[in-house]
């Protein structure tokens, strides 16, 4: 411990100084630079340090662009990068993994929405925030620890009480067609920014690969209850009562859903 | 420490390896290429419960694997992150990793991570500090750590020890091994105006477990370690020297920016064979210069999953 004390202070000082110069968006205290960093025959102390500073911002901007490809498309690269730089200043990474870099971005956008003090909110801001949330969820679900050791149901004659949804089957209700926009953006189809419109979707992971499905409102509610109850019977019953549906018609509809979802690998065997 | 030294000196020469990158997952699983071994970025897999880990588990069953980290921050003054170390240790057990390496650097303080390999002032105080931390890590991991020389872009006024001496003292104090990044020696030497040959000549050769090779970008007044192209002749010359001095070690090519097909990466490291005993250049490859202010050292491609490219099944309205 006797050795550590002065070391900590000395290293702390240098590290604190360098870190603030590398990650800060504000101008530097240039006077102090040559007291800490040696100039070389080719570069000044400031130029040496600038290499780290440029790399810091470039690296993390690129990372954010990878994590939010649809949002960066929607905002436009330049505006996205402007947001990113402010975000990095407000929420510098505190994780050992870059996978967490964008975890506060949705919250940051909400905090910094341009219509924050307006009574009438602008819908396009909500679109961007919902898109940010969805994109980060996609990142999380891709690499989340989940059971992949299951039997996918392939036989459409399977009894309903043997059905369960995949361990990763996330359901989304959005005020915009977020998942459609997302799919088109990542597939370079240049989607236009959509107008407000309720949308429902499911993000599944099957055999470690992701898939996104658009849902009808009833399908969304059915799957939501099914996830809660693990019971097709209970889910159909609740759907009937909550939406005042004819039971026979719903059973006919369910058989169509069931066949389609089994074909698409939604269900595992209980 | 004695045990660590012996452990390091008895580690096998695995041959010529390739860095495992997501872009190559499908190729590797489908073709099972004849690669001697793979190096993984530890942080890409230690929390993974998805496809990256699924692929790694299959690869680790068939190839020797070595773990290479970027976030241990061994030089930092923040407390060591034992949650991180616990996961690192578990991953090493799961993959039967031959060894675990990280860099002589710090990545941030006050719990911030810059995700860069920031340079350490090289002096007696930092030597004592880092030695102590390496010993703590080694005790926790129950195996010696392998420390890599990072590419650096500045020299601190407070640095009083040459990097090759600093690494020598670290190995003496802790019994740790060295991962000699030959390209980083070249890059750091250019940027900080020292002689790369002197560097290679003066490291403790018997502690070098592994070598890294990579491409870089020469910007005229400085060089950026971009890992985005073939290895240049001057770096191959340094590799040849290091090979002679060490008697040969495991060697690996890092290719992280503009990642080409797997075969291109593999062929590049196989060129090492022609530079082990002799120096034969079939074509001249000198420094490449790219006018691009967005060049990044330690590029991020290898640290984040391009999830949007990982969809297998997407459907429209039903």
Coordinates of C-alpha atoms in Angstrom, one line a residue:
Chain A
X1 CA 0.0 0.0 0.0
X2 CA 2.9 2.3 0.7
X3 CA 4.0 2.0 -2.9
X4 CA 0.5 2.5 -4.3
X5 CA -0.4 5.8 -2.7
X6 CA 1.8 8.2 -4.6
X7 CA 1.5 6.1 -7.7
X8 CA -2.3 6.3 -7.7
X9 CA -2.2 10.1 -7.4
X10 CA 0.3 10.5 -10.1
X11 CA -1.3 8.1 -12.6
X12 CA -4.8 9.3 -11.7
X13 CA -3.7 12.9 -12.5
X14 CA -2.3 11.9 -15.9
X15 CA -5.1 9.6 -16.7
X16 CA -7.8 12.1 -15.7
X17 CA -6.1 14.8 -17.7
X18 CA -5.8 12.5 -20.8
X19 CA -9.3 11.1 -20.5
X20 CA -10.8 14.6 -20.4
X21 CA -8.8 15.6 -23.4
X22 CA -9.8 12.5 -25.4
X23 CA -13.5 12.3 -24.7
X24 CA -14.5 15.9 -24.0
X25 CA -16.3 17.9 -26.6
X26 CA -15.0 21.1 -25.2
X27 CA -11.8 22.9 -26.2
X28 CA -8.6 21.9 -24.6
X29 CA -6.3 23.5 -22.1
X30 CA -3.5 23.7 -24.7
X31 CA -1.1 25.3 -22.2
X32 CA -0.8 22.1 -20.3
X33 CA -0.3 19.8 -23.2
X34 CA 3.5 19.9 -23.5
X35 CA 3.9 19.5 -19.8
X36 CA 2.4 16.0 -20.2
X37 CA 3.0 14.9 -23.8
X38 CA 6.3 15.0 -25.6
X39 CA 6.2 16.7 -29.0
X40 CA 8.1 14.8 -31.7
X41 CA 10.0 16.0 -34.7
X42 CA 6.9 15.5 -36.9
X43 CA 4.0 16.3 -34.6
X44 CA 3.3 18.7 -31.8
X45 CA 2.0 17.4 -28.4
X46 CA -1.5 18.5 -29.5
X47 CA -1.3 16.6 -32.7
X48 CA -0.2 13.4 -31.0
X49 CA -3.1 13.7 -28.5
X50 CA -5.5 14.5 -31.4
X51 CA -5.0 11.0 -32.9
X52 CA -6.6 9.5 -29.8
X53 CA -9.4 12.1 -29.7
X54 CA -10.3 11.5 -33.4
X55 CA -10.2 7.8 -32.9
X56 CA -12.4 7.9 -29.9
X57 CA -15.2 9.8 -31.6
X58 CA -14.8 7.9 -34.9
X59 CA -14.9 4.5 -33.2
X60 CA -17.9 5.2 -31.1
X61 CA -19.8 6.9 -33.9
X62 CA -19.2 3.9 -36.1
X63 CA -20.4 1.6 -33.3
X64 CA -23.6 3.6 -32.9
X65 CA -24.2 3.5 -36.6
X66 CA -23.9 -0.3 -36.5
X67 CA -26.3 -0.5 -33.6
X68 CA -28.8 1.9 -35.0
X69 CA -28.7 1.5 -38.8
X70 CA -32.4 2.3 -39.3
X71 CA -32.4 5.3 -37.0
X72 CA -29.3 6.7 -38.6
X73 CA -31.0 6.3 -41.9
X74 CA -34.1 8.0 -40.6
X75 CA -32.3 11.0 -39.1
X76 CA -29.7 11.2 -41.8
X77 CA -26.1 10.4 -41.0
X78 CA -25.0 13.9 -40.1
X79 CA -27.8 14.6 -37.7
X80 CA -27.4 11.1 -36.2
X81 CA -23.7 11.8 -35.6
X82 CA -24.5 15.2 -34.0
X83 CA -26.9 13.4 -31.6
X84 CA -24.3 10.7 -31.0
X85 CA -21.6 13.2 -30.0
X86 CA -23.9 14.8 -27.5
X87 CA -25.1 11.4 -26.3
X88 CA -21.5 10.3 -25.7
X89 CA -20.8 13.4 -23.7
X90 CA -23.8 12.9 -21.5
X91 CA -23.6 9.1 -21.3
X92 CA -20.0 8.0 -21.8
X93 CA -19.6 4.3 -21.9
X94 CA -19.3 2.6 -18.5
X95 CA -19.3 -0.9 -19.8
X96 CA -16.5 -3.3 -20.8
X97 CA -18.5 -4.2 -23.9
X98 CA -19.4 -1.9 -26.8
X99 CA -22.6 -4.0 -27.0
X100 CA -24.0 -1.7 -24.3
X101 CA -23.0 1.6 -25.9
X102 CA -26.5 2.5 -27.2
X103 CA -28.4 1.4 -24.1
X104 CA -29.3 4.9 -23.0
X105 CA -29.9 6.3 -26.4
X106 CA -33.7 6.1 -26.4
X107 CA -33.7 7.8 -23.0
X108 CA -31.3 10.4 -24.2
X109 CA -33.5 11.2 -27.2
X110 CA -36.5 11.5 -24.9
X111 CA -34.6 13.8 -22.6
X112 CA -33.4 16.0 -25.5
X113 CA -36.5 16.0 -27.7
X114 CA -36.7 19.3 -29.6
X115 CA -40.3 19.7 -28.6
X116 CA -39.7 19.1 -25.0
X117 CA -41.2 22.4 -23.8
X118 CA -43.9 22.5 -26.4
X119 CA -47.4 21.6 -25.4
X120 CA -48.2 20.0 -28.8
X121 CA -45.6 17.3 -29.3
X122 CA -44.3 16.6 -32.8
X123 CA -45.0 13.0 -34.0
X124 CA -41.8 12.5 -35.9
X125 CA -39.9 12.8 -32.6
X126 CA -41.9 9.9 -31.2
X127 CA -41.2 7.9 -34.3
X128 CA -37.4 8.3 -33.8
X129 CA -37.7 7.4 -30.1
X130 CA -39.8 4.3 -30.8
X131 CA -37.4 3.3 -33.5
X132 CA -34.4 3.7 -31.2
X133 CA -36.0 1.5 -28.7
X134 CA -36.9 -1.2 -31.2
X135 CA -33.4 -1.2 -32.7
X136 CA -31.7 -1.6 -29.4
X137 CA -34.1 -4.4 -28.4
X138 CA -33.1 -6.2 -31.6
X139 CA -29.5 -6.0 -30.5
X140 CA -30.3 -7.3 -27.1
X141 CA -32.4 -10.2 -28.3
X142 CA -29.8 -11.3 -30.9
X143 CA -27.2 -12.1 -28.2
X144 CA -29.4 -12.7 -25.1
X145 CA -28.9 -15.8 -23.1
X146 CA -31.9 -18.0 -23.7
X147 CA -32.8 -21.7 -24.0
X148 CA -32.2 -22.8 -27.6
X149 CA -32.5 -26.5 -26.7
X150 CA -36.1 -27.1 -27.8
X151 CA -38.2 -29.1 -30.2
X152 CA -39.7 -26.8 -32.9
X153 CA -43.2 -27.8 -33.7
X154 CA -43.5 -28.8 -37.3
X155 CA -46.7 -30.9 -37.3
X156 CA -49.8 -28.8 -37.7
X157 CA -52.0 -31.6 -36.2
X158 CA -50.3 -31.1 -32.8
X159 CA -52.8 -30.6 -29.9
X160 CA -53.1 -27.0 -28.8
X161 CA -52.1 -27.8 -25.2
X162 CA -48.7 -29.0 -26.4
X163 CA -47.9 -25.6 -27.9
X164 CA -45.6 -23.0 -26.4
X165 CA -44.1 -19.9 -28.0
X166 CA -40.3 -19.7 -28.5
X167 CA -38.3 -18.5 -25.5
X168 CA -37.4 -15.3 -27.4
X169 CA -40.7 -14.0 -28.8
X170 CA -41.0 -10.3 -28.1
X171 CA -44.2 -8.4 -28.9
X172 CA -44.4 -4.8 -29.8
X173 CA -47.2 -2.3 -30.2
X174 CA -46.1 0.9 -31.9
X175 CA -47.7 4.2 -32.9
X176 CA -45.9 3.9 -36.2
X177 CA -45.1 1.0 -38.6
X178 CA -41.7 0.7 -36.9
X179 CA -40.8 -2.8 -37.8
X180 CA -41.7 -2.4 -41.4
X181 CA -39.6 0.7 -41.6
X182 CA -36.7 -1.1 -39.8
X183 CA -36.8 -4.0 -42.2
X184 CA -36.9 -1.8 -45.3
X185 CA -34.1 0.4 -44.0
X186 CA -31.7 -2.4 -43.2
X187 CA -32.4 -4.0 -46.6
X188 CA -31.5 -0.7 -48.3
X189 CA -35.0 -0.1 -49.6
X190 CA -34.9 3.6 -48.7
X191 CA -38.3 3.8 -46.9
X192 CA -39.9 7.1 -46.4
X193 CA -40.6 8.3 -42.9
X194 CA -44.0 6.9 -42.1
X195 CA -47.0 8.7 -40.8
X196 CA -48.5 7.7 -37.4
X197 CA -50.3 4.4 -37.6
X198 CA -50.7 1.7 -35.0
X199 CA -48.7 -1.3 -35.7
X200 CA -48.0 -4.7 -34.0
X201 CA -45.1 -7.0 -34.5
X202 CA -43.2 -10.0 -33.1
X203 CA -39.5 -10.3 -32.9
X204 CA -38.5 -14.0 -32.5
X205 CA -35.2 -15.8 -32.3
X206 CA -35.2 -19.3 -33.7
X207 CA -32.1 -21.4 -33.8
X208 CA -30.1 -18.3 -33.0
X209 CA -31.4 -16.3 -35.9
X210 CA -33.8 -13.4 -35.7
X211 CA -37.0 -12.9 -37.5
X212 CA -39.6 -10.0 -37.5
X213 CA -43.3 -10.6 -38.2
X214 CA -46.0 -8.1 -38.6
X215 CA -49.1 -8.9 -36.6
X216 CA -52.8 -8.0 -36.7
X217 CA -54.1 -6.5 -33.5
X218 CA -55.9 -9.7 -32.5
X219 CA -52.8 -11.8 -33.1
X220 CA -50.8 -9.4 -31.0
X221 CA -53.2 -9.7 -28.1
X222 CA -53.5 -13.5 -28.5
X223 CA -49.8 -14.0 -28.4
X224 CA -49.4 -11.6 -25.4
X225 CA -51.9 -13.7 -23.4
X226 CA -50.3 -16.9 -24.6
X227 CA -46.9 -15.8 -23.4
X228 CA -48.5 -15.0 -20.0
X229 CA -50.5 -18.1 -19.6
X230 CA -48.8 -20.8 -21.8
X231 CA -52.3 -21.9 -22.6
X232 CA -53.9 -21.6 -26.1
X233 CA -57.3 -22.4 -24.6
X234 CA -57.0 -19.7 -22.0
X235 CA -55.7 -17.2 -24.6
X236 CA -58.6 -17.9 -27.0
X237 CA -61.1 -17.6 -24.2
X238 CA -59.7 -14.2 -23.0
X239 CA -59.6 -13.0 -26.6
X240 CA -63.2 -13.9 -27.0
X241 CA -64.4 -12.1 -23.9
X242 CA -62.2 -9.0 -24.2
X243 CA -63.0 -8.4 -27.8
X244 CA -66.5 -9.8 -27.8
X245 CA -65.8 -12.3 -30.5
X246 CA -67.8 -15.2 -31.8
X247 CA -66.2 -18.3 -30.4
X248 CA -66.7 -20.4 -33.6
X249 CA -65.3 -17.7 -35.8
X250 CA -62.3 -17.3 -33.5
X251 CA -61.6 -21.1 -33.6
X252 CA -61.7 -21.0 -37.4
X253 CA -59.3 -18.0 -37.3
X254 CA -57.0 -19.7 -34.8
X255 CA -56.6 -22.8 -37.0
X256 CA -55.4 -20.5 -39.8
X257 CA -53.0 -18.7 -37.4
X258 CA -51.8 -22.0 -36.0
X259 CA -50.9 -23.4 -39.3
X260 CA -49.1 -20.3 -40.4
X261 CA -47.2 -19.9 -37.2
X262 CA -46.1 -23.5 -37.1
X263 CA -44.9 -23.2 -40.6
X264 CA -42.9 -20.1 -39.6
X265 CA -41.4 -21.8 -36.5
X266 CA -43.1 -19.8 -33.8
X267 CA -43.9 -22.7 -31.5
X268 CA -42.0 -25.2 -29.5
X269 CA -43.3 -28.4 -28.0
X270 CA -44.2 -28.2 -24.3
Chain B
X1 CA 5.7 -16.3 -10.2
X2 CA 8.2 -19.1 -10.9
X3 CA 5.3 -21.3 -11.9
X4 CA 4.0 -18.6 -14.2
X5 CA 7.3 -18.3 -15.9
X6 CA 7.5 -22.0 -16.5
X7 CA 3.9 -22.1 -17.6
X8 CA 4.6 -19.4 -20.2
X9 CA 7.8 -21.1 -21.4
X10 CA 6.0 -24.3 -21.9
X11 CA 3.0 -23.0 -23.9
X12 CA 2.8 -24.6 -27.3
X13 CA 3.5 -23.1 -30.7
X14 CA 0.1 -23.4 -32.2
X15 CA 1.2 -22.4 -35.7
X16 CA -0.5 -19.8 -37.8
X17 CA -3.8 -18.6 -36.7
X18 CA -6.6 -16.3 -37.8
X19 CA -8.7 -13.9 -35.7
X20 CA -12.3 -15.1 -35.5
X21 CA -14.7 -12.5 -36.9
X22 CA -18.5 -12.6 -37.4
X23 CA -18.1 -12.1 -41.1
X24 CA -16.5 -15.5 -41.4
X25 CA -18.8 -17.6 -39.1
X26 CA -20.7 -19.2 -41.9
X27 CA -17.6 -20.0 -44.0
X28 CA -15.9 -21.6 -41.1
X29 CA -18.8 -23.7 -40.1
X30 CA -19.5 -24.8 -43.7
X31 CA -16.0 -25.4 -44.9
X32 CA -14.0 -26.2 -41.7
X33 CA -10.9 -24.6 -43.2
X34 CA -7.4 -26.0 -42.3
X35 CA -6.5 -23.3 -39.8
X36 CA -4.1 -24.0 -37.0
X37 CA -6.0 -22.0 -34.4
X38 CA -8.3 -19.1 -33.8
X39 CA -8.0 -16.1 -31.6
X40 CA -11.2 -14.7 -30.2
X41 CA -12.0 -11.2 -28.8
X42 CA -13.0 -12.2 -25.3
X43 CA -15.5 -9.4 -24.8
X44 CA -17.4 -10.5 -27.9
X45 CA -18.3 -13.8 -26.3
X46 CA -18.2 -13.6 -22.6
X47 CA -21.8 -12.3 -22.3
X48 CA -23.1 -13.9 -25.5
X49 CA -26.0 -16.3 -25.3
X50 CA -26.8 -15.9 -29.0
X51 CA -25.3 -16.9 -32.3
X52 CA -21.7 -15.7 -31.6
X53 CA -21.4 -18.0 -28.6
X54 CA -23.1 -20.8 -30.4
X55 CA -20.6 -20.6 -33.3
X56 CA -17.7 -20.3 -30.9
X57 CA -18.7 -23.4 -29.0
X58 CA -18.6 -25.4 -32.2
X59 CA -15.3 -23.9 -33.3
X60 CA -13.7 -24.5 -29.9
X61 CA -14.5 -28.2 -30.2
X62 CA -12.5 -28.4 -33.4
X63 CA -9.7 -25.8 -33.2
X64 CA -7.4 -24.6 -30.5
X65 CA -8.7 -21.2 -29.2
X66 CA -6.8 -18.3 -27.7
X67 CA -8.5 -15.4 -25.9
X68 CA -7.6 -11.8 -26.6
X69 CA -9.2 -9.0 -24.6
X70 CA -9.5 -5.3 -25.0
X71 CA -11.2 -4.2 -21.7
X72 CA -9.2 -5.5 -18.8
X73 CA -7.6 -2.0 -18.5
X74 CA -4.7 -3.4 -16.6
X75 CA -3.0 0.0 -16.4
X76 CA -6.0 1.9 -15.0
X77 CA -6.2 3.2 -11.5
X78 CA -9.8 2.2 -11.2
X79 CA -10.3 -1.0 -9.2
X80 CA -10.1 -4.2 -11.2
X81 CA -13.5 -5.4 -12.4
X82 CA -13.9 -8.8 -10.8
X83 CA -17.3 -9.4 -12.5
X84 CA -15.5 -9.0 -15.8
X85 CA -12.6 -11.3 -14.6
X86 CA -15.0 -13.9 -13.5
X87 CA -16.7 -14.1 -16.9
X88 CA -13.3 -14.1 -18.6
X89 CA -12.2 -17.0 -16.5
X90 CA -15.4 -18.9 -17.2
X91 CA -15.0 -18.3 -20.9
X92 CA -11.5 -19.6 -20.8
X93 CA -12.7 -22.8 -19.1
X94 CA -15.6 -23.2 -21.5
X95 CA -13.4 -22.8 -24.6
X96 CA -10.3 -24.5 -23.2
X97 CA -8.4 -21.4 -24.2
X98 CA -4.7 -22.0 -24.5
X99 CA -4.0 -18.6 -22.9
X100 CA -5.5 -15.2 -22.2
X101 CA -4.0 -12.0 -23.4
X102 CA -4.8 -8.3 -23.1
X103 CA -2.9 -5.1 -23.7
X104 CA -0.4 -2.9 -21.8
X105 CA -2.9 0.0 -21.6
X106 CA -5.7 1.6 -19.7
X107 CA -9.1 2.1 -21.3
X108 CA -10.5 4.7 -18.9
X109 CA -10.9 5.8 -15.3
X110 CA -13.7 6.9 -13.0
X111 CA -15.7 3.9 -14.5
X112 CA -15.7 5.4 -18.0
X113 CA -14.5 3.2 -20.8
X114 CA -13.1 5.0 -23.8
X115 CA -12.9 1.7 -25.7
X116 CA -9.5 2.6 -26.8
X117 CA -6.1 1.2 -25.8
X118 CA -4.7 4.3 -24.1
X119 CA -1.0 4.6 -23.5
X120 CA 0.6 4.1 -20.1
X121 CA 3.3 6.4 -18.7
X122 CA 6.3 4.1 -18.6
X123 CA 8.1 4.7 -15.3
X124 CA 8.9 3.0 -12.0
X125 CA 5.7 4.0 -10.4
X126 CA 3.5 2.6 -13.2
X127 CA 5.6 -0.5 -13.4
X128 CA 4.9 -1.2 -9.7
X129 CA 1.3 -0.4 -10.1
X130 CA 0.7 -2.6 -13.2
X131 CA 2.9 -5.5 -11.9
X132 CA 0.7 -5.6 -8.8
X133 CA -2.5 -5.7 -10.8
X134 CA -1.1 -8.4 -13.2
X135 CA -0.3 -10.5 -10.2
X136 CA -3.8 -10.0 -8.8
X137 CA -5.3 -11.0 -12.1
X138 CA -3.1 -14.0 -12.5
X139 CA -3.9 -15.2 -9.0
X140 CA -7.6 -14.8 -9.8
X141 CA -7.4 -16.5 -13.2
X142 CA -5.1 -19.2 -11.9
X143 CA -2.9 -18.8 -15.0
X144 CA -0.4 -16.3 -16.2
X145 CA -1.6 -13.4 -18.3
X146 CA -0.1 -12.6 -21.7
X147 CA 0.5 -8.9 -22.3
X148 CA 0.5 -7.3 -25.7
X149 CA 2.4 -4.1 -26.7
X150 CA -0.3 -1.7 -28.1
X151 CA 0.2 0.7 -30.9
X152 CA 0.8 4.1 -29.4
X153 CA 0.5 7.6 -30.7
X154 CA 2.2 9.7 -28.0
X155 CA 5.0 9.6 -25.4
X156 CA 4.5 11.0 -21.9
X157 CA 6.9 13.4 -20.5
X158 CA 6.8 11.3 -17.4
X159 CA 8.0 8.2 -19.2
X160 CA 11.5 7.2 -18.2
X161 CA 11.7 3.6 -19.2
X162 CA 11.8 2.3 -22.8
X163 CA 8.8 0.1 -23.7
X164 CA 10.9 -3.0 -24.3
X165 CA 12.5 -2.6 -20.9
X166 CA 9.2 -2.0 -19.3
X167 CA 7.8 -5.2 -20.8
X168 CA 11.0 -7.0 -19.6
X169 CA 10.6 -5.8 -16.1
X170 CA 6.9 -6.8 -16.1
X171 CA 7.7 -10.3 -17.1
X172 CA 10.4 -10.5 -14.4
X173 CA 8.0 -9.1 -11.7
X174 CA 5.0 -11.2 -12.6
X175 CA 6.0 -14.1 -14.7
X176 CA 3.6 -13.0 -17.4
X177 CA 4.0 -13.8 -21.0
X178 CA 4.2 -11.4 -24.0
X179 CA 2.2 -11.1 -27.1
X180 CA 4.5 -9.3 -29.5
X181 CA 2.5 -7.3 -32.0
X182 CA 5.1 -6.7 -34.7
X183 CA 3.0 -4.3 -36.5
X184 CA 2.4 -2.3 -33.3
X185 CA 6.2 -2.1 -32.8
X186 CA 6.5 -0.6 -36.3
X187 CA 3.6 1.8 -35.7
X188 CA 4.7 2.9 -32.3
X189 CA 8.3 3.3 -33.4
X190 CA 7.3 5.5 -36.3
X191 CA 5.0 7.6 -34.1
X192 CA 7.3 7.9 -31.1
X193 CA 10.6 7.9 -33.0
X194 CA 12.4 4.9 -31.6
X195 CA 14.2 2.1 -33.4
X196 CA 11.9 -0.9 -33.9
X197 CA 14.9 -3.2 -34.4
X198 CA 16.2 -2.2 -31.0
X199 CA 12.8 -2.9 -29.6
X200 CA 12.7 -6.5 -31.0
X201 CA 16.3 -7.1 -30.0
X202 CA 15.7 -6.1 -26.4
X203 CA 12.4 -7.8 -25.4
X204 CA 12.8 -11.0 -23.4
X205 CA 12.5 -13.5 -26.2
X206 CA 11.8 -16.5 -24.1
X207 CA 8.6 -14.9 -22.8
X208 CA 7.0 -14.3 -26.2
X209 CA 4.1 -16.6 -26.5
X210 CA 2.5 -15.2 -29.6
X211 CA 3.0 -12.7 -32.3
X212 CA 0.4 -10.5 -34.1
X213 CA 0.7 -9.2 -37.6
X214 CA -1.6 -6.6 -39.2
X215 CA -1.8 -3.9 -41.9
X216 CA -1.8 -0.2 -41.1
X217 CA -2.2 3.2 -42.8
X218 CA 0.6 5.7 -43.1
X219 CA -0.7 9.2 -42.9
X220 CA 2.7 10.8 -43.6
X221 CA 3.5 12.3 -40.2
X222 CA 2.0 9.4 -38.3
X223 CA 0.8 5.8 -38.8
X224 CA -2.6 4.5 -37.7
X225 CA -2.9 0.8 -36.7
X226 CA -6.0 0.1 -38.8
X227 CA -5.9 -3.7 -39.2
X228 CA -7.4 -3.2 -42.7
X229 CA -5.0 -4.5 -45.2
X230 CA -2.0 -6.8 -45.9
X231 CA 1.2 -6.7 -43.9
X232 CA 3.9 -4.4 -45.4
X233 CA 7.4 -5.5 -46.1
X234 CA 9.0 -3.6 -43.3
X235 CA 6.8 -5.4 -40.8
X236 CA 7.6 -8.7 -42.4
X237 CA 11.3 -7.9 -41.9
X238 CA 10.6 -7.2 -38.2
X239 CA 8.6 -10.5 -38.0
X240 CA 11.6 -12.3 -39.5
X241 CA 13.9 -10.9 -36.9
X242 CA 11.4 -11.7 -34.1
X243 CA 11.0 -15.2 -35.4
X244 CA 14.8 -15.7 -35.3
X245 CA 15.2 -14.3 -31.8
X246 CA 12.2 -16.2 -30.3
X247 CA 12.8 -19.4 -32.1
X248 CA 9.3 -19.1 -33.5
X249 CA 6.0 -18.7 -31.7
X250 CA 2.3 -18.9 -32.5
X251 CA 1.5 -16.1 -35.0
X252 CA -1.8 -14.5 -36.0
X253 CA -3.1 -12.0 -38.5
X254 CA -5.5 -9.3 -37.3
X255 CA -7.8 -8.0 -40.0
X256 CA -10.6 -5.9 -38.6
X257 CA -11.4 -3.1 -41.1
X258 CA -12.7 -3.8 -44.6
X259 CA -12.7 -7.5 -43.7
X260 CA -12.2 -9.6 -46.9
X261 CA -13.2 -13.2 -47.6
X262 CA -11.9 -15.7 -45.1
X263 CA -9.4 -17.2 -47.6
X264 CA -7.8 -13.8 -48.1
X265 CA -7.1 -13.5 -44.4
X266 CA -5.9 -17.0 -44.1
X267 CA -3.6 -16.6 -47.1
X268 CA -2.1 -13.5 -45.6
X269 CA -1.0 -15.2 -42.4
X270 CA 0.3 -18.2 -44.4
X271 CA 2.7 -15.8 -46.0
X272 CA 4.5 -15.8 -42.6
X273 CA 6.0 -19.2 -43.7
X274 CA 8.2 -17.5 -46.3
X275 CA 9.5 -15.0 -43.7
X276 CA 10.3 -17.3 -40.9
X277 CA 13.8 -18.5 -42.1
X278 CA 14.5 -16.2 -45.0
X279 CA 13.3 -12.9 -46.3
X280 CA 11.7 -13.4 -49.7
X281 CA 9.5 -10.7 -51.2
X282 CA 7.5 -11.7 -54.2
X283 CA 6.1 -8.3 -54.7
X284 CA 6.9 -5.0 -52.9
X285 CA 4.3 -3.9 -50.3
X286 CA 5.2 -0.6 -48.8
X287 CA 3.1 1.7 -46.6
X288 CA -0.4 2.5 -47.8
X289 CA -1.7 6.0 -47.4
X290 CA -5.3 6.7 -47.3
X291 CA -6.7 10.3 -47.2
X292 CA -9.3 9.7 -44.6
X293 CA -9.8 11.6 -41.4
X294 CA -12.0 8.9 -40.1
X295 CA -9.3 6.3 -39.8
X296 CA -9.6 4.5 -36.5
X297 CA -7.0 2.7 -34.5
X298 CA -8.3 -0.6 -33.1
X299 CA -11.3 -0.5 -35.4
X300 CA -14.7 -1.4 -33.9
X301 CA -15.8 -4.0 -36.4
X302 CA -14.5 -6.8 -34.2
X303 CA -16.2 -5.4 -31.1
X304 CA -19.9 -5.0 -32.1
X305 CA -22.2 -7.4 -33.7
X306 CA -23.7 -6.1 -37.0
X307 CA -27.1 -7.5 -36.0
X308 CA -28.9 -6.0 -38.9
X309 CA -27.0 -8.4 -41.2
X310 CA -28.0 -11.4 -39.1
X311 CA -31.6 -11.8 -40.0
X312 CA -32.4 -15.1 -41.6
X313 CA -36.2 -14.9 -41.7
X314 CA -38.2 -11.7 -42.1
X315 CA -41.8 -11.7 -43.2
X316 CA -44.4 -9.2 -44.3
X317 CA -48.0 -8.8 -43.2
X318 CA -50.0 -11.8 -42.5

